[in-house]
């Protein structure tokens, strides 16, 4: 990161209506761009938050086709000349019933410049909070990805990955300066763990963290926590969304990133 950059996180309450979700997503991308954002992060499940069969049905081939999701984001990225990081979206995999959960990076040209397929799948029974089996309907990816976007080296992740610090260490070792966390954290886990985990990843990685979240009630009795955040490398929350849909922004200063890493050079002290 050579120069300061304004980034944005979009908070949504996505449902199972693809067209309406995309309409609201594009409106909030436009709002972020109008406020000067050069990179806009969308939450997990921004395009579709319904049953698993429906997710498989709307999955797209990001390499060879221009479906409604990819088409909308390509057009917005080109029209606004910005980077759009599409937090978890369904991308076709070799198993038609189990698409990837993909974080795709759309360049200002409209092209997909990089992508990360979610590695850690949410298979959890939460006391009084529901049963989740993401692996039943999702194919896991592999590997850590750092994208070049808006002049920054951006480490890609999706939601449940946030609980696995070894992934973020791998991203930092590959040069990450900004970590993105598109998410749909449950209300039950979010209220206790969301801020703690985001701040921990920022502090231990000495990176900015940009986290875009789902908020509110969704089909199948799901409820998400919201509180989209931007955290600085010292672990301070420098922007946070309120209730409802909306956009948060913050200016990321590379001089401050360098100051933190120089003042407390923990990244150079690792001995494992």
mmCIF file of C-alpha atoms in Angstrom:
data_model
loop_
_atom_site.group_PDB
_atom_site.id
_atom_site.type_symbol
_atom_site.label_atom_id
_atom_site.label_comp_id
_atom_site.label_asym_id
_atom_site.label_seq_id
_atom_site.Cartn_x
_atom_site.Cartn_y
_atom_site.Cartn_z
ATOM 1 C CA UNK A 1 0.000 0.000 0.000
ATOM 2 C CA UNK A 2 1.753 3.146 -1.238
ATOM 3 C CA UNK A 3 -0.996 5.718 -0.765
ATOM 4 C CA UNK A 4 -4.024 6.168 1.505
ATOM 5 C CA UNK A 5 -7.153 4.486 0.179
ATOM 6 C CA UNK A 6 -10.818 4.854 1.105
ATOM 7 C CA UNK A 7 -12.539 1.497 1.527
ATOM 8 C CA UNK A 8 -16.161 0.576 2.212
ATOM 9 C CA UNK A 9 -18.094 -2.321 3.716
ATOM 10 C CA UNK A 10 -21.694 -2.939 2.670
ATOM 11 C CA UNK A 11 -24.146 -4.292 5.246
ATOM 12 C CA UNK A 12 -27.176 -6.131 3.854
ATOM 13 C CA UNK A 13 -30.178 -8.133 4.972
ATOM 14 C CA UNK A 14 -30.291 -10.506 2.009
ATOM 15 C CA UNK A 15 -33.251 -12.793 1.384
ATOM 16 C CA UNK A 16 -34.073 -15.519 -1.166
ATOM 17 C CA UNK A 17 -34.996 -13.122 -3.992
ATOM 18 C CA UNK A 18 -31.914 -12.899 -6.214
ATOM 19 C CA UNK A 19 -33.085 -9.955 -8.309
ATOM 20 C CA UNK A 20 -34.071 -7.835 -5.307
ATOM 21 C CA UNK A 21 -30.851 -8.666 -3.461
ATOM 22 C CA UNK A 22 -28.805 -7.573 -6.475
ATOM 23 C CA UNK A 23 -30.823 -4.374 -6.844
ATOM 24 C CA UNK A 24 -30.121 -3.379 -3.235
ATOM 25 C CA UNK A 25 -26.496 -4.496 -3.469
ATOM 26 C CA UNK A 26 -25.856 -2.366 -6.543
ATOM 27 C CA UNK A 27 -27.532 0.661 -4.940
ATOM 28 C CA UNK A 28 -25.215 0.391 -1.931
ATOM 29 C CA UNK A 29 -22.156 -0.097 -4.152
ATOM 30 C CA UNK A 30 -23.147 3.140 -5.895
ATOM 31 C CA UNK A 31 -23.509 4.875 -2.527
ATOM 32 C CA UNK A 32 -20.051 3.712 -1.459
ATOM 33 C CA UNK A 33 -18.518 4.859 -4.749
ATOM 34 C CA UNK A 34 -20.241 8.241 -4.472
ATOM 35 C CA UNK A 35 -18.572 8.645 -1.068
ATOM 36 C CA UNK A 36 -15.183 8.075 -2.670
ATOM 37 C CA UNK A 37 -14.535 4.403 -1.922
ATOM 38 C CA UNK A 38 -12.051 2.734 -4.259
ATOM 39 C CA UNK A 39 -12.664 -0.757 -2.860
ATOM 40 C CA UNK A 40 -16.086 -2.022 -1.767
ATOM 41 C CA UNK A 41 -16.596 -5.259 0.176
ATOM 42 C CA UNK A 42 -19.907 -7.144 0.092
ATOM 43 C CA UNK A 43 -21.037 -9.576 2.826
ATOM 44 C CA UNK A 44 -21.332 -13.329 2.546
ATOM 45 C CA UNK A 45 -24.554 -14.494 0.839
ATOM 46 C CA UNK A 46 -25.178 -11.004 -0.565
ATOM 47 C CA UNK A 47 -26.834 -12.381 -3.706
ATOM 48 C CA UNK A 48 -28.875 -15.205 -2.207
ATOM 49 C CA UNK A 49 -29.671 -16.190 1.381
ATOM 50 C CA UNK A 50 -32.167 -19.015 1.044
ATOM 51 C CA UNK A 51 -32.314 -22.806 0.969
ATOM 52 C CA UNK A 52 -29.380 -24.870 -0.230
ATOM 53 C CA UNK A 53 -31.075 -26.106 -3.418
ATOM 54 C CA UNK A 54 -31.724 -22.501 -4.352
ATOM 55 C CA UNK A 55 -28.088 -21.602 -3.761
ATOM 56 C CA UNK A 56 -26.934 -24.380 -6.095
ATOM 57 C CA UNK A 57 -29.449 -23.231 -8.706
ATOM 58 C CA UNK A 58 -28.041 -19.684 -8.838
ATOM 59 C CA UNK A 59 -24.354 -20.718 -8.745
ATOM 60 C CA UNK A 60 -22.344 -19.217 -11.593
ATOM 61 C CA UNK A 61 -19.254 -20.023 -13.645
ATOM 62 C CA UNK A 62 -17.058 -16.979 -13.105
ATOM 63 C CA UNK A 63 -14.631 -17.966 -15.874
ATOM 64 C CA UNK A 64 -16.812 -18.612 -18.891
ATOM 65 C CA UNK A 65 -20.280 -17.194 -18.282
ATOM 66 C CA UNK A 66 -21.832 -13.894 -17.308
ATOM 67 C CA UNK A 67 -24.740 -14.783 -15.042
ATOM 68 C CA UNK A 68 -26.849 -12.220 -13.178
ATOM 69 C CA UNK A 69 -24.532 -12.022 -10.148
ATOM 70 C CA UNK A 70 -21.248 -11.725 -11.988
ATOM 71 C CA UNK A 71 -22.841 -9.555 -14.647
ATOM 72 C CA UNK A 72 -24.186 -7.057 -12.110
ATOM 73 C CA UNK A 73 -20.864 -6.768 -10.299
ATOM 74 C CA UNK A 74 -18.812 -6.484 -13.491
ATOM 75 C CA UNK A 75 -21.072 -3.670 -14.641
ATOM 76 C CA UNK A 76 -20.885 -1.796 -11.325
ATOM 77 C CA UNK A 77 -17.097 -2.159 -11.117
ATOM 78 C CA UNK A 78 -16.695 -0.824 -14.660
ATOM 79 C CA UNK A 79 -19.288 1.929 -14.338
ATOM 80 C CA UNK A 80 -17.806 3.259 -11.091
ATOM 81 C CA UNK A 81 -14.155 2.375 -11.890
ATOM 82 C CA UNK A 82 -13.765 0.685 -8.507
ATOM 83 C CA UNK A 83 -12.750 -2.658 -7.035
ATOM 84 C CA UNK A 84 -15.656 -4.803 -5.817
ATOM 85 C CA UNK A 85 -14.862 -7.719 -3.517
ATOM 86 C CA UNK A 86 -17.830 -10.065 -3.685
ATOM 87 C CA UNK A 87 -18.019 -11.714 -0.318
ATOM 88 C CA UNK A 88 -19.145 -15.344 -0.356
ATOM 89 C CA UNK A 89 -21.113 -16.040 -3.527
ATOM 90 C CA UNK A 90 -22.046 -19.413 -5.054
ATOM 91 C CA UNK A 91 -19.563 -20.439 -7.757
ATOM 92 C CA UNK A 92 -20.041 -23.663 -9.681
ATOM 93 C CA UNK A 93 -17.817 -26.570 -8.658
ATOM 94 C CA UNK A 94 -17.344 -30.087 -10.085
ATOM 95 C CA UNK A 95 -20.206 -31.142 -7.782
ATOM 96 C CA UNK A 96 -23.323 -29.393 -9.136
ATOM 97 C CA UNK A 97 -25.157 -29.755 -5.820
ATOM 98 C CA UNK A 98 -22.280 -28.298 -3.788
ATOM 99 C CA UNK A 99 -20.954 -25.027 -5.258
ATOM 100 C CA UNK A 100 -17.956 -23.208 -3.853
ATOM 101 C CA UNK A 101 -18.496 -20.318 -1.441
ATOM 102 C CA UNK A 102 -16.281 -17.850 -3.284
ATOM 103 C CA UNK A 103 -14.859 -14.432 -2.442
ATOM 104 C CA UNK A 104 -14.288 -12.948 -5.919
ATOM 105 C CA UNK A 105 -12.355 -9.761 -6.695
ATOM 106 C CA UNK A 106 -13.775 -7.672 -9.555
ATOM 107 C CA UNK A 107 -11.319 -5.145 -10.979
ATOM 108 C CA UNK A 108 -12.357 -1.735 -12.398
ATOM 109 C CA UNK A 109 -12.169 -3.376 -15.833
ATOM 110 C CA UNK A 110 -14.969 -5.710 -14.750
ATOM 111 C CA UNK A 111 -12.722 -8.758 -14.865
ATOM 112 C CA UNK A 112 -12.357 -11.238 -11.999
ATOM 113 C CA UNK A 113 -8.749 -10.604 -10.992
ATOM 114 C CA UNK A 114 -8.566 -13.109 -8.127
ATOM 115 C CA UNK A 115 -10.764 -15.371 -6.035
ATOM 116 C CA UNK A 116 -10.700 -17.377 -2.833
ATOM 117 C CA UNK A 117 -12.912 -20.409 -2.229
ATOM 118 C CA UNK A 118 -13.869 -20.745 1.429
ATOM 119 C CA UNK A 119 -11.760 -23.377 3.161
ATOM 120 C CA UNK A 120 -13.374 -23.688 6.598
ATOM 121 C CA UNK A 121 -16.997 -24.791 6.334
ATOM 122 C CA UNK A 122 -19.502 -24.066 9.104
ATOM 123 C CA UNK A 123 -20.617 -27.446 10.485
ATOM 124 C CA UNK A 124 -21.830 -26.507 13.954
ATOM 125 C CA UNK A 125 -24.599 -27.258 16.432
ATOM 126 C CA UNK A 126 -25.174 -24.075 18.440
ATOM 127 C CA UNK A 127 -27.007 -24.447 21.740
ATOM 128 C CA UNK A 128 -30.388 -22.725 21.290
ATOM 129 C CA UNK A 129 -29.023 -21.299 18.035
ATOM 130 C CA UNK A 130 -29.657 -23.902 15.354
ATOM 131 C CA UNK A 131 -27.815 -26.612 13.447
ATOM 132 C CA UNK A 132 -25.615 -25.745 10.473
ATOM 133 C CA UNK A 133 -24.008 -28.138 7.962
ATOM 134 C CA UNK A 134 -22.359 -26.007 5.285
ATOM 135 C CA UNK A 135 -20.365 -28.982 3.981
ATOM 136 C CA UNK A 136 -23.608 -30.703 2.923
ATOM 137 C CA UNK A 137 -24.146 -28.037 0.267
ATOM 138 C CA UNK A 138 -20.717 -26.479 -0.285
ATOM 139 C CA UNK A 139 -17.439 -27.716 -1.739
ATOM 140 C CA UNK A 140 -14.429 -26.507 0.240
ATOM 141 C CA UNK A 141 -11.583 -24.681 -1.437
ATOM 142 C CA UNK A 142 -7.917 -24.774 -0.531
ATOM 143 C CA UNK A 143 -5.025 -22.375 -0.196
ATOM 144 C CA UNK A 144 -4.558 -18.768 0.899
ATOM 145 C CA UNK A 145 -5.028 -15.921 -1.598
ATOM 146 C CA UNK A 146 -3.665 -12.382 -1.493
ATOM 147 C CA UNK A 147 -5.049 -10.124 -4.216
ATOM 148 C CA UNK A 148 -3.662 -6.851 -5.555
ATOM 149 C CA UNK A 149 -6.545 -4.365 -5.380
ATOM 150 C CA UNK A 150 -6.820 -0.576 -5.063
ATOM 151 C CA UNK A 151 -3.083 -0.317 -4.490
ATOM 152 C CA UNK A 152 -3.140 -2.707 -1.535
ATOM 153 C CA UNK A 153 -2.299 -6.343 -0.936
ATOM 154 C CA UNK A 154 -5.615 -7.813 0.192
ATOM 155 C CA UNK A 155 -5.892 -11.107 2.077
ATOM 156 C CA UNK A 156 -9.129 -12.903 1.244
ATOM 157 C CA UNK A 157 -11.288 -14.903 3.663
ATOM 158 C CA UNK A 158 -14.956 -15.718 4.317
ATOM 159 C CA UNK A 159 -16.900 -15.702 7.612
ATOM 160 C CA UNK A 160 -16.067 -18.883 9.608
ATOM 161 C CA UNK A 161 -12.427 -18.541 8.491
ATOM 162 C CA UNK A 162 -12.219 -15.774 11.101
ATOM 163 C CA UNK A 163 -11.813 -18.410 13.824
ATOM 164 C CA UNK A 164 -8.638 -19.845 12.267
ATOM 165 C CA UNK A 165 -5.683 -17.517 12.860
ATOM 166 C CA UNK A 166 -3.308 -19.756 10.927
ATOM 167 C CA UNK A 167 -5.036 -18.710 7.690
ATOM 168 C CA UNK A 168 -4.423 -15.039 8.440
ATOM 169 C CA UNK A 169 -0.801 -15.740 9.374
ATOM 170 C CA UNK A 170 -0.399 -17.345 5.955
ATOM 171 C CA UNK A 171 -1.949 -14.265 4.343
ATOM 172 C CA UNK A 172 0.450 -11.944 6.183
ATOM 173 C CA UNK A 173 3.404 -14.103 5.163
ATOM 174 C CA UNK A 174 2.251 -13.553 1.574
ATOM 175 C CA UNK A 175 2.342 -9.799 2.128
ATOM 176 C CA UNK A 176 -1.237 -8.919 3.136
ATOM 177 C CA UNK A 177 -1.826 -5.378 4.417
ATOM 178 C CA UNK A 178 -5.632 -5.455 4.423
ATOM 179 C CA UNK A 179 -7.693 -8.496 5.467
ATOM 180 C CA UNK A 180 -11.272 -8.761 4.201
ATOM 181 C CA UNK A 181 -13.934 -10.712 6.101
ATOM 182 C CA UNK A 182 -17.284 -10.975 4.311
ATOM 183 C CA UNK A 183 -19.600 -12.663 6.795
ATOM 184 C CA UNK A 184 -23.034 -13.812 7.881
ATOM 185 C CA UNK A 185 -22.295 -14.360 11.573
ATOM 186 C CA UNK A 186 -25.221 -15.751 13.528
ATOM 187 C CA UNK A 187 -26.768 -13.518 16.166
ATOM 188 C CA UNK A 188 -25.867 -16.080 18.849
ATOM 189 C CA UNK A 189 -22.139 -16.191 18.044
ATOM 190 C CA UNK A 190 -21.804 -12.646 16.767
ATOM 191 C CA UNK A 191 -22.832 -10.895 19.950
ATOM 192 C CA UNK A 192 -20.026 -12.597 21.889
ATOM 193 C CA UNK A 193 -17.279 -13.238 19.346
ATOM 194 C CA UNK A 194 -17.509 -10.927 16.309
ATOM 195 C CA UNK A 195 -15.658 -7.882 17.626
ATOM 196 C CA UNK A 196 -13.189 -9.932 19.668
ATOM 197 C CA UNK A 197 -12.135 -12.026 16.694
ATOM 198 C CA UNK A 198 -11.894 -9.103 14.261
ATOM 199 C CA UNK A 199 -9.727 -7.103 16.652
ATOM 200 C CA UNK A 200 -7.567 -10.146 17.414
ATOM 201 C CA UNK A 201 -6.913 -10.798 13.721
ATOM 202 C CA UNK A 202 -5.984 -7.119 13.232
ATOM 203 C CA UNK A 203 -3.638 -7.037 16.232
ATOM 204 C CA UNK A 204 -1.822 -10.309 15.624
ATOM 205 C CA UNK A 205 -1.560 -9.731 11.861
ATOM 206 C CA UNK A 206 -0.802 -6.006 12.149
ATOM 207 C CA UNK A 207 -3.186 -5.386 9.257
ATOM 208 C CA UNK A 208 -6.269 -3.343 8.588
ATOM 209 C CA UNK A 209 -9.416 -5.507 8.695
ATOM 210 C CA UNK A 210 -12.483 -4.767 6.572
ATOM 211 C CA UNK A 211 -15.534 -6.812 7.609
ATOM 212 C CA UNK A 212 -18.903 -6.697 5.816
ATOM 213 C CA UNK A 213 -21.771 -8.483 7.538
ATOM 214 C CA UNK A 214 -25.306 -9.656 7.029
ATOM 215 C CA UNK A 215 -27.844 -8.223 9.459
ATOM 216 C CA UNK A 216 -31.365 -9.160 10.561
ATOM 217 C CA UNK A 217 -33.779 -11.978 9.797
ATOM 218 C CA UNK A 218 -33.492 -14.284 6.795
ATOM 219 C CA UNK A 219 -35.364 -17.327 5.429
ATOM 220 C CA UNK A 220 -35.189 -20.635 7.336
ATOM 221 C CA UNK A 221 -35.352 -18.809 10.686
ATOM 222 C CA UNK A 222 -31.830 -17.470 10.374
ATOM 223 C CA UNK A 223 -30.825 -14.292 12.169
ATOM 224 C CA UNK A 224 -27.498 -12.528 11.719
ATOM 225 C CA UNK A 225 -25.622 -10.086 13.909
ATOM 226 C CA UNK A 226 -24.546 -7.276 11.578
ATOM 227 C CA UNK A 227 -22.122 -4.691 13.048
ATOM 228 C CA UNK A 228 -19.960 -4.443 9.938
ATOM 229 C CA UNK A 229 -16.577 -3.068 11.043
ATOM 230 C CA UNK A 230 -13.319 -1.574 9.903
ATOM 231 C CA UNK A 231 -10.435 -2.172 12.325
ATOM 232 C CA UNK A 232 -6.974 -0.623 12.246
ATOM 233 C CA UNK A 233 -3.676 -2.522 12.806
ATOM 234 C CA UNK A 234 -3.634 -1.517 16.493
ATOM 235 C CA UNK A 235 -7.012 -3.212 16.978
ATOM 236 C CA UNK A 236 -9.140 -0.070 17.166
ATOM 237 C CA UNK A 237 -12.584 -0.145 15.534
ATOM 238 C CA UNK A 238 -12.483 2.940 13.298
ATOM 239 C CA UNK A 239 -15.905 2.461 11.672
ATOM 240 C CA UNK A 240 -18.974 0.385 12.503
ATOM 241 C CA UNK A 241 -22.417 -0.040 10.996
ATOM 242 C CA UNK A 242 -25.558 0.499 13.016
ATOM 243 C CA UNK A 243 -28.713 -1.604 12.686
ATOM 244 C CA UNK A 244 -30.100 -2.156 9.199
ATOM 245 C CA UNK A 245 -28.610 -1.982 5.738
ATOM 246 C CA UNK A 246 -26.013 0.594 4.846
ATOM 247 C CA UNK A 247 -22.397 1.480 4.064
ATOM 248 C CA UNK A 248 -19.435 2.277 6.284
ATOM 249 C CA UNK A 249 -16.156 3.788 5.061
ATOM 250 C CA UNK A 250 -12.700 4.526 6.391
ATOM 251 C CA UNK A 251 -9.452 5.901 5.022
ATOM 252 C CA UNK A 252 -6.573 3.441 5.375
ATOM 253 C CA UNK A 253 -3.196 5.120 5.771
ATOM 254 C CA UNK A 254 -0.078 3.097 4.873
ATOM 255 C CA UNK A 255 2.036 5.371 7.059
ATOM 256 C CA UNK A 256 0.052 4.254 10.113
ATOM 257 C CA UNK A 257 0.395 0.607 9.087
ATOM 258 C CA UNK A 258 4.164 1.048 8.884
ATOM 259 C CA UNK A 259 4.208 2.900 12.221
ATOM 260 C CA UNK A 260 2.453 0.025 14.007
ATOM 261 C CA UNK A 261 4.710 -2.601 12.442
ATOM 262 C CA UNK A 262 7.835 -0.598 13.308
ATOM 263 C CA UNK A 263 6.832 0.372 16.854
ATOM 264 C CA UNK A 264 5.898 -3.198 17.795
ATOM 265 C CA UNK A 265 7.730 -5.451 15.296
ATOM 266 C CA UNK A 266 6.041 -8.684 16.369
ATOM 267 C CA UNK A 267 5.822 -9.990 12.798
ATOM 268 C CA UNK A 268 9.630 -10.209 12.731
ATOM 269 C CA UNK A 269 9.804 -12.040 16.078
ATOM 270 C CA UNK A 270 7.924 -15.186 15.101
ATOM 271 C CA UNK A 271 9.925 -18.328 15.873
ATOM 272 C CA UNK A 272 7.596 -21.174 14.907
#
